Short mmCIF file of C-alpha atoms and ligand atoms in Angstrom, two decimals:
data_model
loop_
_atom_site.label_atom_id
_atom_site.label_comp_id
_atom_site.label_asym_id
_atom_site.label_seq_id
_atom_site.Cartn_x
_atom_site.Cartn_y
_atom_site.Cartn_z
CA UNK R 1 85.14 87.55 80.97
CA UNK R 2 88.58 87.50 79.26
CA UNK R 3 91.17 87.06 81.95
CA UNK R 4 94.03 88.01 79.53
CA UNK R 5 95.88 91.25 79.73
CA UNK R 6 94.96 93.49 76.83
CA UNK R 7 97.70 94.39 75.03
CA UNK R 8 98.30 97.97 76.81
CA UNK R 9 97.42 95.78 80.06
CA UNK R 10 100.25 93.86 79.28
CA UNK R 11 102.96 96.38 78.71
CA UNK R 12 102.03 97.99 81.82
CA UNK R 13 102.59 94.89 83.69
CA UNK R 14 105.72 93.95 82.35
CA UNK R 15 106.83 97.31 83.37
CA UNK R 16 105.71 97.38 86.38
CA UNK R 17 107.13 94.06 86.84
CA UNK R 18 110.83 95.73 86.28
CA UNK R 19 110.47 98.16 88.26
CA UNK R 20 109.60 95.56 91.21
CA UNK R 21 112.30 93.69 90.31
CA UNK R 22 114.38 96.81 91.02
CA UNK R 23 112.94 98.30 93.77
CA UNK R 24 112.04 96.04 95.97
CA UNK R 25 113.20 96.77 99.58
CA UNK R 26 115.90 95.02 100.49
CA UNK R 27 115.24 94.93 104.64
CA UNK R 28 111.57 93.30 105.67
CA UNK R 29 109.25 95.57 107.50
CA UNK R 30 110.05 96.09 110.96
CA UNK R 31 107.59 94.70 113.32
CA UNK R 32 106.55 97.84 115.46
CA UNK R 33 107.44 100.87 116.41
CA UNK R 34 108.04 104.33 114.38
CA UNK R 35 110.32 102.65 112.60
CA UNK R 36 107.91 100.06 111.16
CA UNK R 37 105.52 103.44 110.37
CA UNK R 38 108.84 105.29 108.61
CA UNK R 39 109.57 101.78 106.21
CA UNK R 40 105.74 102.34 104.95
CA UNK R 41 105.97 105.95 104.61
CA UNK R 42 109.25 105.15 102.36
CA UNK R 43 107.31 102.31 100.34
CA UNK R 44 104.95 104.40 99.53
CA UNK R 45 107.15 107.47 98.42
CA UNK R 46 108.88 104.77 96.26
CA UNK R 47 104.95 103.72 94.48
CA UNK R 48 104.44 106.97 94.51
CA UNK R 49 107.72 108.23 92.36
CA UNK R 50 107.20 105.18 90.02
CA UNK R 51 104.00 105.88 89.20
CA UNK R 52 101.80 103.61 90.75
CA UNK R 53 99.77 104.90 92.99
CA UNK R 54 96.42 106.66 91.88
CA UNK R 55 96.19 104.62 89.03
CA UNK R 56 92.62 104.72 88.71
CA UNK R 57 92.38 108.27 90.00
CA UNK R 58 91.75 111.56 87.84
CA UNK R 59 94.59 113.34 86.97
CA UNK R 60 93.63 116.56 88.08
CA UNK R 61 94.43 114.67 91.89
CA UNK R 62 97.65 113.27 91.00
CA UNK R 63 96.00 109.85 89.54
CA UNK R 64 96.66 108.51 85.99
CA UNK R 65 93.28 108.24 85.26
CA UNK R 66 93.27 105.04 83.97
CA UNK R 67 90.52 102.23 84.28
CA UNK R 68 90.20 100.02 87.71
CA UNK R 69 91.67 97.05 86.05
CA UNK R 70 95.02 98.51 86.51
CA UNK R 71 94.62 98.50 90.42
CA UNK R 72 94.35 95.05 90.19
CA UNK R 73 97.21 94.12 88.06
CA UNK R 74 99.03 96.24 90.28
CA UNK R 75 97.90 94.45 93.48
CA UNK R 76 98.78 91.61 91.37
CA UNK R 77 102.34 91.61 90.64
CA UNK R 78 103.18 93.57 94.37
CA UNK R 79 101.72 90.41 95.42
CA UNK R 80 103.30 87.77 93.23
CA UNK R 81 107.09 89.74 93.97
CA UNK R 82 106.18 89.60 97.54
CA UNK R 83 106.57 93.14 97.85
CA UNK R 84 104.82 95.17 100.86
CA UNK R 85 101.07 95.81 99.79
CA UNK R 86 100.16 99.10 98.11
CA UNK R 87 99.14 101.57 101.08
CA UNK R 88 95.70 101.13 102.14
CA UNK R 89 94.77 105.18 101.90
CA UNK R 90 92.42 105.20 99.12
CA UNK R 91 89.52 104.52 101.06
CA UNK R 92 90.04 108.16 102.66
CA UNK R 93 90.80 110.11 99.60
CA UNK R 94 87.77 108.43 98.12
CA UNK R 95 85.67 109.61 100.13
CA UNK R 96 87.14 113.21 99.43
CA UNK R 97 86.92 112.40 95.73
CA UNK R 98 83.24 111.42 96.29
CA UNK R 99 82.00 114.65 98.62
CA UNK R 100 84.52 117.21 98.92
CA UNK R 101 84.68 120.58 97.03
CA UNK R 102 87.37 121.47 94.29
CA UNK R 103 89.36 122.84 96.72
CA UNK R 104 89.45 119.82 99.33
CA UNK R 105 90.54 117.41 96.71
CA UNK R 106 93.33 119.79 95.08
CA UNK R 107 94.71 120.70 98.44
CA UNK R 108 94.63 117.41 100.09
CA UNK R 109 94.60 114.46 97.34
CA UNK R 110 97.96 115.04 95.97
CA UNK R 111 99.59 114.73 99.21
CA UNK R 112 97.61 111.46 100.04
CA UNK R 113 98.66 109.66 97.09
CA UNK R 114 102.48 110.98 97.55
CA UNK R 115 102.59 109.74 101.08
CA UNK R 116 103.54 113.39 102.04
CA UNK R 117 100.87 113.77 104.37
CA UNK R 118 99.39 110.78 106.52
CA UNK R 119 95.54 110.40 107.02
CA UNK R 120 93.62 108.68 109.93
CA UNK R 121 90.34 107.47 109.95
CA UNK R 122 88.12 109.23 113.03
CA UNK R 123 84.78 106.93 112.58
CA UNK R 124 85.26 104.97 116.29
CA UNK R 125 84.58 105.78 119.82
CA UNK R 126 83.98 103.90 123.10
CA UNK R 127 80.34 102.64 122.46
CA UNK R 128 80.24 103.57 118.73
CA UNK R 129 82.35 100.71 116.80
CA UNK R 130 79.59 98.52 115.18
CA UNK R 131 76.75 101.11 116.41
CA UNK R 132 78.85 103.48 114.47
CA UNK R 133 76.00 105.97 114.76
CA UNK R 134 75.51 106.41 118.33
CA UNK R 135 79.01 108.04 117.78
CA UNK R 136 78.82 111.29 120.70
CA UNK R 137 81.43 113.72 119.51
CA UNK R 138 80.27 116.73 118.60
CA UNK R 139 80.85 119.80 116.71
CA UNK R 140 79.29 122.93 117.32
CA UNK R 141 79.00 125.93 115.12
CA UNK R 142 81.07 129.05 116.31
CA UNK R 143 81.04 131.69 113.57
CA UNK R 144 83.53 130.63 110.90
CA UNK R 145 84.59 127.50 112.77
CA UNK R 146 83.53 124.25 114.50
CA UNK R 147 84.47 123.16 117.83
CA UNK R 148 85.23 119.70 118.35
CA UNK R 149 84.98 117.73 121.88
CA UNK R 150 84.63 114.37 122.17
CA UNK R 151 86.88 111.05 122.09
CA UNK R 152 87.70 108.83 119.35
CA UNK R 153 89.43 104.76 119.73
CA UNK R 154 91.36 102.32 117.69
CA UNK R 155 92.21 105.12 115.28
CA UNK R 156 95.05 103.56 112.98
CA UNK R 157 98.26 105.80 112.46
CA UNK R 158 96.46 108.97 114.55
CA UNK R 159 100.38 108.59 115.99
CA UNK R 160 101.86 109.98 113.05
CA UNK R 161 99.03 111.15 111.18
CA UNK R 162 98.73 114.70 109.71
CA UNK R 163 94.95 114.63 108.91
CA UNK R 164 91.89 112.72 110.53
CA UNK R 165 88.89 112.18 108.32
CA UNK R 166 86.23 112.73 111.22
CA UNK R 167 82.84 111.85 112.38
CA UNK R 168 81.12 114.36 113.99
CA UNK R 169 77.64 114.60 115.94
CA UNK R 170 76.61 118.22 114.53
CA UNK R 171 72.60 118.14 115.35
CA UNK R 172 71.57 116.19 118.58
CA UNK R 173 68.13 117.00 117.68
CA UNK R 174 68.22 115.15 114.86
CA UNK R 175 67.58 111.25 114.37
CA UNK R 176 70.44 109.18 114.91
CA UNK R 177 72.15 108.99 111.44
CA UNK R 178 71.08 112.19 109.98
CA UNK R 179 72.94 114.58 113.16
CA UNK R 180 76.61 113.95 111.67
CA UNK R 181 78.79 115.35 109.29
CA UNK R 182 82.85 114.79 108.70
CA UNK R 183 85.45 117.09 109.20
CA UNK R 184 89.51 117.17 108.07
CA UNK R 185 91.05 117.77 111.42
CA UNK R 186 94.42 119.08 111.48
CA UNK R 187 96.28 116.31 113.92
CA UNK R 188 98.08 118.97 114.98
CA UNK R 189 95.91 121.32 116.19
CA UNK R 190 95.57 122.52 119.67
CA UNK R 191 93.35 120.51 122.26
CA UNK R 192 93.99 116.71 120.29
CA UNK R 193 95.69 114.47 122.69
CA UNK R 194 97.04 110.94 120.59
CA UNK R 195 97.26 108.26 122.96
CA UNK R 196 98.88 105.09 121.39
CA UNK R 197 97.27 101.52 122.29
CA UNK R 198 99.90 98.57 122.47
CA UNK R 199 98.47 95.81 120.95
CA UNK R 200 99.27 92.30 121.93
CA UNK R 201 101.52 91.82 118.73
CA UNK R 202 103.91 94.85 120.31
CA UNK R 203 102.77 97.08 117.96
CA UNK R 204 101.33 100.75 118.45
CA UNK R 205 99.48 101.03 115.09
CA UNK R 206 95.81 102.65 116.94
CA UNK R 207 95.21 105.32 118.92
CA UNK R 208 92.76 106.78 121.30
CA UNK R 209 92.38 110.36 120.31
CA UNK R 210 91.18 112.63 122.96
CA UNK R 211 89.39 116.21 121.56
CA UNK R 212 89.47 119.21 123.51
CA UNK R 213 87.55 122.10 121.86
CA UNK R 214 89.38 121.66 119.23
CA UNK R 215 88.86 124.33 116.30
CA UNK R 216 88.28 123.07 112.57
CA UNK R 217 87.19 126.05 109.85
CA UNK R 218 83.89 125.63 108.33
CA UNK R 219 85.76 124.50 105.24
CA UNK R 220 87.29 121.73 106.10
CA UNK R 221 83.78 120.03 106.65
CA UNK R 222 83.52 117.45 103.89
CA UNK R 223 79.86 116.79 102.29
CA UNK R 224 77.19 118.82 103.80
CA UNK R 225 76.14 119.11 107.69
CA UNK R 226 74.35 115.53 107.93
CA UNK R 227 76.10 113.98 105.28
CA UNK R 228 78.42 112.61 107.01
CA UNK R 229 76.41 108.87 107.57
CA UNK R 230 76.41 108.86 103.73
CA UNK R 231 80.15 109.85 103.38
CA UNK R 232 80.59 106.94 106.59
CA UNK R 233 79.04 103.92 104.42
CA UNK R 234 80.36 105.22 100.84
CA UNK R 235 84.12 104.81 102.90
CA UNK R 236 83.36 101.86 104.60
CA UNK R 237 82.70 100.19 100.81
CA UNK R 238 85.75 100.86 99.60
CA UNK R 239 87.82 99.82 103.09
CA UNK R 240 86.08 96.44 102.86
CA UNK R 241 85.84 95.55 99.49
CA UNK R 242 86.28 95.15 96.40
CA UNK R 243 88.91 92.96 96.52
CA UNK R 244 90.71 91.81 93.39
CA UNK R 245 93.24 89.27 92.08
CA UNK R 246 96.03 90.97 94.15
CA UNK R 247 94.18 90.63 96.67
CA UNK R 248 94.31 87.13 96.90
CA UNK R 249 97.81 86.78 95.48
CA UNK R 250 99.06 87.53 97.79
CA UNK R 251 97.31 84.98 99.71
CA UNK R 252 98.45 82.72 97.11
CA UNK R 253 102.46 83.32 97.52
CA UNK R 254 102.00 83.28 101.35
CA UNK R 255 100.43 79.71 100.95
CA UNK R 256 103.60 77.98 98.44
CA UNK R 257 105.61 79.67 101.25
CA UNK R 258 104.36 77.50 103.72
CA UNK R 259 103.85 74.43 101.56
CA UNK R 260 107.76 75.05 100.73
CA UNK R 261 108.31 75.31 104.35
CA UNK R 262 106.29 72.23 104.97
CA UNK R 263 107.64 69.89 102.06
CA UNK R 264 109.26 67.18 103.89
CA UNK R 265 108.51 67.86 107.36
CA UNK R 266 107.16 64.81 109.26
CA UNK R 267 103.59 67.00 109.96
CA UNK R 268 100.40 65.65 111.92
CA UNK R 269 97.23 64.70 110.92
CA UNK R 270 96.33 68.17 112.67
CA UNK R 271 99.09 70.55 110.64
CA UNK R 272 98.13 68.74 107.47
CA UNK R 273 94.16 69.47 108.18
CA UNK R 274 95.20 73.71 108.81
CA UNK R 275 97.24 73.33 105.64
CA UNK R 276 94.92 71.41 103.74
CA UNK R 277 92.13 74.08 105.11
CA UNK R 278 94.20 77.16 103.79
CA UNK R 279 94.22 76.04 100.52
CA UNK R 280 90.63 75.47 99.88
CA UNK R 281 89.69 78.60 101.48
CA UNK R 282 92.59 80.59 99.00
CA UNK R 283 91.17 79.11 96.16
CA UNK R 284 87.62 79.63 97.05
CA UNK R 285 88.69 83.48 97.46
CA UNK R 286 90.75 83.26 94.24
CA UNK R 287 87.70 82.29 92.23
CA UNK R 288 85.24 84.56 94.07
CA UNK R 289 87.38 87.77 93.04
CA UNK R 290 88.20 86.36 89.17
CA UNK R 291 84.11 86.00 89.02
CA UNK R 292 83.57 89.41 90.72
CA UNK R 293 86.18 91.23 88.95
CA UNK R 294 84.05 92.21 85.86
CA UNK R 295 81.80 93.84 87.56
CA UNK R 296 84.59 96.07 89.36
CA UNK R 297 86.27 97.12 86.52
CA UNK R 298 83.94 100.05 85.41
CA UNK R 299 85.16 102.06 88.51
CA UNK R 300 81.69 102.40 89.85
CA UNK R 301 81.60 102.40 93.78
CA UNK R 302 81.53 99.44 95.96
CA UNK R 303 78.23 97.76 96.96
CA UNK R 304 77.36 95.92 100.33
CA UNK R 305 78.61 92.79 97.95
CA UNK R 306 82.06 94.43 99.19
CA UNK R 307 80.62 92.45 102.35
CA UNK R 308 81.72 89.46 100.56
CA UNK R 309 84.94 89.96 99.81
CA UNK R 310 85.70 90.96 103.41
CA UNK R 311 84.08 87.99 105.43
CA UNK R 312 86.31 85.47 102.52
CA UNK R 313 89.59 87.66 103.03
CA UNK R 314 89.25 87.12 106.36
CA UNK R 315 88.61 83.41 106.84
CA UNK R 316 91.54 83.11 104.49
CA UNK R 317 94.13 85.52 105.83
CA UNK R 318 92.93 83.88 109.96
CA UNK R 319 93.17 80.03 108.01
CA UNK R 320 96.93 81.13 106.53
CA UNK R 321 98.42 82.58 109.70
CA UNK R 322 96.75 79.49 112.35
CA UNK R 323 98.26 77.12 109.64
CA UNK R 324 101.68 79.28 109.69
CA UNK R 325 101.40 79.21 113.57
CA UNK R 326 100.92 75.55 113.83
CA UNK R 327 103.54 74.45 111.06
CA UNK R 328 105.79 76.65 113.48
CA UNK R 329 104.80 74.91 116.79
CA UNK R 330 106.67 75.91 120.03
CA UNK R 331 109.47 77.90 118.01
CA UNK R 332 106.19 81.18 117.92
CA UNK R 333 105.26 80.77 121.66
CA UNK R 334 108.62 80.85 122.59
CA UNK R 335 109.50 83.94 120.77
CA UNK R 336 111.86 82.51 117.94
CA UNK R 337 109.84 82.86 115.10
CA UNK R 338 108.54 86.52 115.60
CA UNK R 339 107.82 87.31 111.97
CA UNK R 340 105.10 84.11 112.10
CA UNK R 341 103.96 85.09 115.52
CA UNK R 342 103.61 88.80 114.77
CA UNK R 343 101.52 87.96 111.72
CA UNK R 344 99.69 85.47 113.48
CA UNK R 345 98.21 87.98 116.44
CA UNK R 346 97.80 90.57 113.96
CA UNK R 347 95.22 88.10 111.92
CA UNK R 348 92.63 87.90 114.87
CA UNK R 349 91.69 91.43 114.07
CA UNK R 350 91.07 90.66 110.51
CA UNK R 351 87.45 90.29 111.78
CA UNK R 352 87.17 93.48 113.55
CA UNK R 353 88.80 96.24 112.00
CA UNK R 354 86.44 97.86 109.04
CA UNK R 355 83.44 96.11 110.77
CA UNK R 356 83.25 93.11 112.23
CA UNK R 357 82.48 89.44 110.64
CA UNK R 358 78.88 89.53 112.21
CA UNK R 359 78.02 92.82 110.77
CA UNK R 360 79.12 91.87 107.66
CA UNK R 361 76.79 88.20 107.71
CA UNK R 362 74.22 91.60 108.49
CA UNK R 363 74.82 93.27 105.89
CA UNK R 364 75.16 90.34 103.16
CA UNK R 365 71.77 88.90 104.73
CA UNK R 366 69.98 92.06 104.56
CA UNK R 367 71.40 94.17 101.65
CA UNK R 368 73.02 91.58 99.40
CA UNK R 369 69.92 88.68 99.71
CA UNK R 370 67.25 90.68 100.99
CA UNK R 371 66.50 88.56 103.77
CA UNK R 372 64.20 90.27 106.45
CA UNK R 373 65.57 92.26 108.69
CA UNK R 374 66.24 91.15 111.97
CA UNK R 375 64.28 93.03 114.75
CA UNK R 376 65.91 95.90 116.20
C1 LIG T 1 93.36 96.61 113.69
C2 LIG T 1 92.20 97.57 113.81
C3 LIG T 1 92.30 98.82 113.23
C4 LIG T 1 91.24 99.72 113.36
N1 LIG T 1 91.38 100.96 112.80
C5 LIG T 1 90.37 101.86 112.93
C6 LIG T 1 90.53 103.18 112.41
O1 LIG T 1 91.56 103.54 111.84
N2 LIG T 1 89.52 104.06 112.58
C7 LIG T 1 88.36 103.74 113.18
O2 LIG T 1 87.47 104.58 113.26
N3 LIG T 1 88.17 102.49 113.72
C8 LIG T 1 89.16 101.55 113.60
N4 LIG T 1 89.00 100.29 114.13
C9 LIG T 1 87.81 99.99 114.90
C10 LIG T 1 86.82 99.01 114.24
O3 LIG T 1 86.12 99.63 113.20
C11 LIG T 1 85.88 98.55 115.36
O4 LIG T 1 86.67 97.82 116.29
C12 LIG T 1 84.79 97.65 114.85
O5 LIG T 1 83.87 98.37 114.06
C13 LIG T 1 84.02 96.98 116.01
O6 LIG T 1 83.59 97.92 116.94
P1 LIG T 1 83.89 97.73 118.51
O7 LIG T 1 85.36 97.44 118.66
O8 LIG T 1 83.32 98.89 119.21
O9 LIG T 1 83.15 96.39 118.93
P2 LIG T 1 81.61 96.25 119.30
O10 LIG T 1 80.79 96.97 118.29
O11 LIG T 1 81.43 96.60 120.72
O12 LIG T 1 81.38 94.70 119.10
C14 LIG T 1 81.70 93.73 120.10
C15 LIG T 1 81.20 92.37 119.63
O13 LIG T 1 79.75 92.41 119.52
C16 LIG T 1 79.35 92.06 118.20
N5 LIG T 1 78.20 92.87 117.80
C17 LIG T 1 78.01 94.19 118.04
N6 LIG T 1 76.85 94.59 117.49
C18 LIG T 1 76.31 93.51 116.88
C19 LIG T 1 75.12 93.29 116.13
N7 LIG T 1 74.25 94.27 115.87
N8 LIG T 1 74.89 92.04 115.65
C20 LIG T 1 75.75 91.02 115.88
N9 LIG T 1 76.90 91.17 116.60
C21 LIG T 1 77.17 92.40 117.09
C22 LIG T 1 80.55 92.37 117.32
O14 LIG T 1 80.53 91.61 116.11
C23 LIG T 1 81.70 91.99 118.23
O15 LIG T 1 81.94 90.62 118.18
C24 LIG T 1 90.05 99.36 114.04
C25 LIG T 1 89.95 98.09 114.63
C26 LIG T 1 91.02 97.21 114.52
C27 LIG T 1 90.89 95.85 115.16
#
């Protein structure tokens, strides 16, 4: 593969580079709170009005239509500037790209990509996280509209979210995976209850989400009743993978941070070891996406390979932070280094949230090297 920018590659980066270099936010992201949720929502407005967000989108949605490649020269250079990440919501509006009808994807894609309207992700409940299936809420048909009751957990941004891309168990007769479908349910609609979750890092990012016959018109159901398993694993592909070369860059400017922070210090044997164990597993994720990213750039959906890319992200985001944490020492338990700390606590769930690092050593054993499947 030729790792150089074409030339049209090129003069997109180096204007994209400008406008980093002028638009950059001058305040870091607050830690918590709706304040931390409002500096995203801003970031994103700002992508959004320079142009770079639904890059490899169709127009007809608000994208640019151009090829994949440009996502990752994007990820790239936010990552290289040290600017905030892109926002993680085209998982969701894929899946709306993928299954929904003309009129889904005009009325709700432009929003998504503008960061006018917020979207949450209803897949979780109490008992249904890596059994996603045995998920219980259900929808029943009611004339011209379903009625939702049921209880949904750990859902990110349901706080301020306009729009939750929903699970749903429509048949009961049916076998496990084929009974559910997804709906768009209108976060404000009569009968949901958001209950934010404080998580240990002080923030409020998740949600239980309580469902009290809570209307949805037939329309907004996305896919067909008992698609919704298919629409569930087409999403969770592109929330776990693929990654690219931004990905990891910015893996790569968080590490020469903490070598710069290092340089000098008097460290132990033991700091030197978590330092010394960030950078091989950065590079070894550096190298996986450059090999990978060939096979990404055609746009075509994410594989269980996607797998991959998660269980390496996270091993190197978790090495980064412990290192971080260490290099620190007493200044993160006591509180004075909350930035470090915050980032630190946050990393744990790396290997949870989108599936957890045993169902993704699954899901590369089974679907990736076709090993047999483990009795279940
Ligand atoms: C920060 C964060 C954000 C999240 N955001 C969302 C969101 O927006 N929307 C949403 O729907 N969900 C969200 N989740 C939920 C996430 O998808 C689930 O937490 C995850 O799928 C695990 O499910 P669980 O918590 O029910 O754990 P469980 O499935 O109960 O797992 C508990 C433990 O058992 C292990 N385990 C379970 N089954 C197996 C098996 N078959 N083989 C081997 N080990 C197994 C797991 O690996 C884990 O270690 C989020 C989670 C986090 C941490």
């Amino acid at each position: 593969m030729e790792f150089a920018d074409a030339p049209d590659e090129a003069e997109f980066r180096a204007g994209l580079r400008s406008w980093l270099a002028d638009n950059l936010l001058a305040e870091p992201a607050p830690l918590h709170g709706p304040e931390r949720a409002a500096f995203w929502g801003a970031w994103h407005r700002a992508l959004h009005a320079g142009g770079w967000m639904g890059l490899s989108w169709p127009v007809e949605v608000g994208g640019r239509g151009l090829a994949a490649v440009y996502e990752a020269i994007l990820n790239d250079e936010i990552g290289r500037a040290g600017a905030p990440p892109a926002p993680h919501v085209g998982f969701l509006g894929r899946a709306l790209l993928h299954f929904g009808t003309v009129e889904q994807r005009r009325r709700h894609l432009p929003p998504l990509l503008s960061g006018d309207e917020v979207w949450c992700q209803g897949f979780s409940e109490p008992g249904a996280g890596s059994d996603l299936a045995a998920l219980r809420t259900s929808a029943t048909l009611d004339g011209d509209r379903w009625i939702v009751r049921g209880q949904k957990v750990w859902t990110s941004d349901a706080a301020w979210a306009d729009w939750c891309l929903m699970l749903v168990r429509t048949d009961a007769g049916a076998a496990k995976h084929r009974g559910i479908s997804a709906l768009i349910v209108d976060m404000r609609s009569p009968g949901v209850d958001v209950r934010p979750i404080t998580q240990i890092n002080g923030d409020t990012e998740f949600c239980e989400v309580f469902l009290d016959d809570v209307t949805v018109p037939v329309d907004r159901m996305v896919g067909t009743p008992g698609q919704g398993w298919e629409l569930a694993m087409t999403t969770v592909g592109y929330e776990r993978g693929p990654a690219d070369v931004g990905f990891s860059s910015r893996y790569v400017r968080l590490l020469s941070e903490l070598e710069v922070f290092a340089a000098g210090a008097d460290l132990t044997a033991h700091q030197r070891l978590q330092l010394a164990r960030a950078r091989v597993h950065v590079e070894v994720l550096r190298a996986h996406v450059l090999r990978s990213l060939s096979s990404r750039t055609d746009g075509s959906p994410p594989g269980p390979e996607g797998s991959i890319d998660k269980l390496l992200g996270t091993r190197t985001e978790q090495a980064l932070h412990h290192a971080a944490a260490d290099l620190h020492g007493a200044a993160v338990v006591r509180g004075a280094a909350p930035v470090v700390r915050s980032e630190y606590l946050y990393s744990r769930a790396a290997s949870i949230a989108g599936g957890t690092s045993q169902i993704q050593r699954t899901i590369v054993a089974e679907r990736v090297l076709g090993l047999p499947r483990a009795p279940r």
